GROMACS .gro file of C-alpha atoms in nm:
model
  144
    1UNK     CA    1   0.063  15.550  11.397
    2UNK     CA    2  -0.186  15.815  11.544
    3UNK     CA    3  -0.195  16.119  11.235
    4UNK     CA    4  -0.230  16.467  11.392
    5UNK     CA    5  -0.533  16.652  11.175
    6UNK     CA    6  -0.434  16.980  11.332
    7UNK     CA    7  -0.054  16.934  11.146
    8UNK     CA    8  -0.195  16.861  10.831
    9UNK     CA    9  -0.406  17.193  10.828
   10UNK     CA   10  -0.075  17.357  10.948
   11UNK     CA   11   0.093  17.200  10.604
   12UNK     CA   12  -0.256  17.271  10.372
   13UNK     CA   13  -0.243  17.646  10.465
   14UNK     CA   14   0.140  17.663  10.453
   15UNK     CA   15   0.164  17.523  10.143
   16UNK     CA   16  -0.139  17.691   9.973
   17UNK     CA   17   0.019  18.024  10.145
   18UNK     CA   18   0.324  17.961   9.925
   19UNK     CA   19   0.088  17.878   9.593
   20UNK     CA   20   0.139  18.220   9.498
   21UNK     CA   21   0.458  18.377   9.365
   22UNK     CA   22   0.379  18.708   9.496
   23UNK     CA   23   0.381  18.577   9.869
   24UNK     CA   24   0.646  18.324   9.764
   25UNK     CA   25   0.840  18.647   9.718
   26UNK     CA   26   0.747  18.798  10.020
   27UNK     CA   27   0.865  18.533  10.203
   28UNK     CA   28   1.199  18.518   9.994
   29UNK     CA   29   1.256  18.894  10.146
   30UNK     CA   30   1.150  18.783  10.464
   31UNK     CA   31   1.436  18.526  10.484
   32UNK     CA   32   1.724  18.813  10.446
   33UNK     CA   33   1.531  18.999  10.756
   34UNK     CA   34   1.229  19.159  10.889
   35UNK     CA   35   1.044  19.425  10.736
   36UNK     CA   36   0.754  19.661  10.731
   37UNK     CA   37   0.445  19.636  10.511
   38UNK     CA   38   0.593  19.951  10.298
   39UNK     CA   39   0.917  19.789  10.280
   40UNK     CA   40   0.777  19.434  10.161
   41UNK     CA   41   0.538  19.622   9.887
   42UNK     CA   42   0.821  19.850   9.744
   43UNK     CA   43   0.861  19.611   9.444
   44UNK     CA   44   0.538  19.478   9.354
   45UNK     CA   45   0.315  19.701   9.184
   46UNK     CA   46  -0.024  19.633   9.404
   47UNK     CA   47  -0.113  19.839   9.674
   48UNK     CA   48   0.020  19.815  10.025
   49UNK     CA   49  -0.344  19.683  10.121
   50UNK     CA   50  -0.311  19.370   9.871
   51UNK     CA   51   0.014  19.324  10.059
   52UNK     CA   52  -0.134  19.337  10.369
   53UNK     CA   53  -0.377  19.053  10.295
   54UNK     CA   54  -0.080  18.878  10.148
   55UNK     CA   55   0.092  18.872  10.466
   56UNK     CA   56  -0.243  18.809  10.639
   57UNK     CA   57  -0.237  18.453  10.486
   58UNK     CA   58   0.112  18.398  10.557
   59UNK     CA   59   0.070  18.502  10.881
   60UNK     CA   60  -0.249  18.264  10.912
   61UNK     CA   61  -0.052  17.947  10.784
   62UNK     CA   62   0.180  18.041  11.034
   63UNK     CA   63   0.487  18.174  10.846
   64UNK     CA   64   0.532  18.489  10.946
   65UNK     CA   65   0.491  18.694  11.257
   66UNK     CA   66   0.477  19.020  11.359
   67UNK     CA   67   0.565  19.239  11.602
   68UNK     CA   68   0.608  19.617  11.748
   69UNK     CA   69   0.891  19.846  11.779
   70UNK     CA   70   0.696  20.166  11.862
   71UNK     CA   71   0.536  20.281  11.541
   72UNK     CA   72   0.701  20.034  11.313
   73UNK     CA   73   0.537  19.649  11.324
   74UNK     CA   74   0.822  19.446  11.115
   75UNK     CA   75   0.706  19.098  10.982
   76UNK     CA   76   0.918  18.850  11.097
   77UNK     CA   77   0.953  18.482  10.918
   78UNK     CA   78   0.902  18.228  11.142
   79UNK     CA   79   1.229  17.956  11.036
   80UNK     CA   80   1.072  17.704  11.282
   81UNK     CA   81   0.759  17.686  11.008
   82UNK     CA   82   0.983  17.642  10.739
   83UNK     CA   83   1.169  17.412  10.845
   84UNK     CA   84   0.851  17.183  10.962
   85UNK     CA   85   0.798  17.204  10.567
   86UNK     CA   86   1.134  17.079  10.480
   87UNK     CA   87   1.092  16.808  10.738
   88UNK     CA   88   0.766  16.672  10.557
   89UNK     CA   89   0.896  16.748  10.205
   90UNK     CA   90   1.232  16.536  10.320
   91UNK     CA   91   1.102  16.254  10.478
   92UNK     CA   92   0.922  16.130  10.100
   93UNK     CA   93   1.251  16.261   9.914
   94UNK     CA   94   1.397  16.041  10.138
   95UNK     CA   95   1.157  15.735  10.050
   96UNK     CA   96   1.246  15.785   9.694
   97UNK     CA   97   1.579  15.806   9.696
   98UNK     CA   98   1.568  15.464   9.878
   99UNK     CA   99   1.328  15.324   9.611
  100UNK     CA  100   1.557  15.453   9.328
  101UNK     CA  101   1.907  15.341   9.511
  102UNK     CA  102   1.734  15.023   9.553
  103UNK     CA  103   1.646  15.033   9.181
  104UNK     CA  104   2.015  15.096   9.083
  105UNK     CA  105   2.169  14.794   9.284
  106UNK     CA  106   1.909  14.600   9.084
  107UNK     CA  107   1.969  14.675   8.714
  108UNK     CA  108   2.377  14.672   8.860
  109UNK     CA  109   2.314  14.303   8.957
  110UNK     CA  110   2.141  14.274   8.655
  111UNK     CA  111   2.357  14.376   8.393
  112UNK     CA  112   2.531  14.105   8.203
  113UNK     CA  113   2.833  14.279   8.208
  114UNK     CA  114   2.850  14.257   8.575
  115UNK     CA  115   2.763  14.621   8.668
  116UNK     CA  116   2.826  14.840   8.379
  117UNK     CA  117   2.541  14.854   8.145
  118UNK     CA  118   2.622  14.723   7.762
  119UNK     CA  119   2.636  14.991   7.539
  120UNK     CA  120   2.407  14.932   7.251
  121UNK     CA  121   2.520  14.976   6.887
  122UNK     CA  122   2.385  15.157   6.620
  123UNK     CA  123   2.218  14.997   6.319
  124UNK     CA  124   2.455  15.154   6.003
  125UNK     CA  125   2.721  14.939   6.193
  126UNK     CA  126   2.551  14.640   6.233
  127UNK     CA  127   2.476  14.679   5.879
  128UNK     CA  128   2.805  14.684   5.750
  129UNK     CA  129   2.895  14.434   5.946
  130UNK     CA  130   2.662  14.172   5.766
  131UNK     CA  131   2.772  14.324   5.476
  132UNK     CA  132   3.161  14.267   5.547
  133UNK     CA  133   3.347  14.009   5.281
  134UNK     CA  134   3.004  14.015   5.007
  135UNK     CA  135   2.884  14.268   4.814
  136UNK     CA  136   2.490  14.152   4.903
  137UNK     CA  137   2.302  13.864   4.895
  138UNK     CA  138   2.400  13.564   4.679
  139UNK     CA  139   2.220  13.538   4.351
  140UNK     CA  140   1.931  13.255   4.362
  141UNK     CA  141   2.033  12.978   4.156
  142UNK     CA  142   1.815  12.862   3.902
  143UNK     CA  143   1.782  12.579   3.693
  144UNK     CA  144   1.882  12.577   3.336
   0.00000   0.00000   0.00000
């Protein structure tokens, strides 16, 4: 299997884009539709420049895009990215849901009760139960 560097630099600067909450957000805003700088810093309370450089990175991991519409330049998320995230993130949820399926059929096969685990029970009533029919222990016997 040949491994393609330039992907996983795609998938270090995506995911280190996304390290931080405030572009984590940005992106969150993003995926209900485009939107200006001023739009996209409205709720945070850091300047529009810090925003800016915020959408910089995104737009360096490849993220977001933007474009013109005469004066306005709306930042556009990029769903293709996204979803090349979800396809890496998938294919090892994948792996260990396999692991832990095969995991189950094992303990089912297992399981002396063929397939339901026992059900284990507590000590007070395994107590009483070697209590049942005496009132303790037998008194030692000693010779008189």
């Amino acid at each position: 299997m040949i491994l393609d560097p330039s992907s996983d630099d795609r998938l270090d600067r995506a995911f280190l884009a996304l390290a931080d909450p405030v572009r984590r957000r940005i992106v969150a805003r993003l995926s209900r539709g485009p939107a200006t700088v001023n739009e996209l810093a409205e709720p945070f309370s850091i300047s529009k420049q810090a925003v800016s450089k915020h959408i910089q990175v995104l737009e360096h991991a490849g993220l977001v895009t933007r474009s013109r519409d005469a004066q306005r330049r709306p930042v556009h998320l990029d769903p293709a990215a996204l979803e090349a995230l979800t396809a890496w993130i998938d294919r090892y949820r994948l792996i260990h849901e396999q692991r832990f399926r095969s995991l189950d059929a094992l303990l089912a096969d297992d399981s002396p009760m063929g397939g339901s685990t026992p059900h284990k029970r507590d000590a007070s009533a395994e107590a009483s139960d070697q209590g049942a029919g005496s009132a303790g222990p037998a008194p030692e016997s000693r010779p008189s």
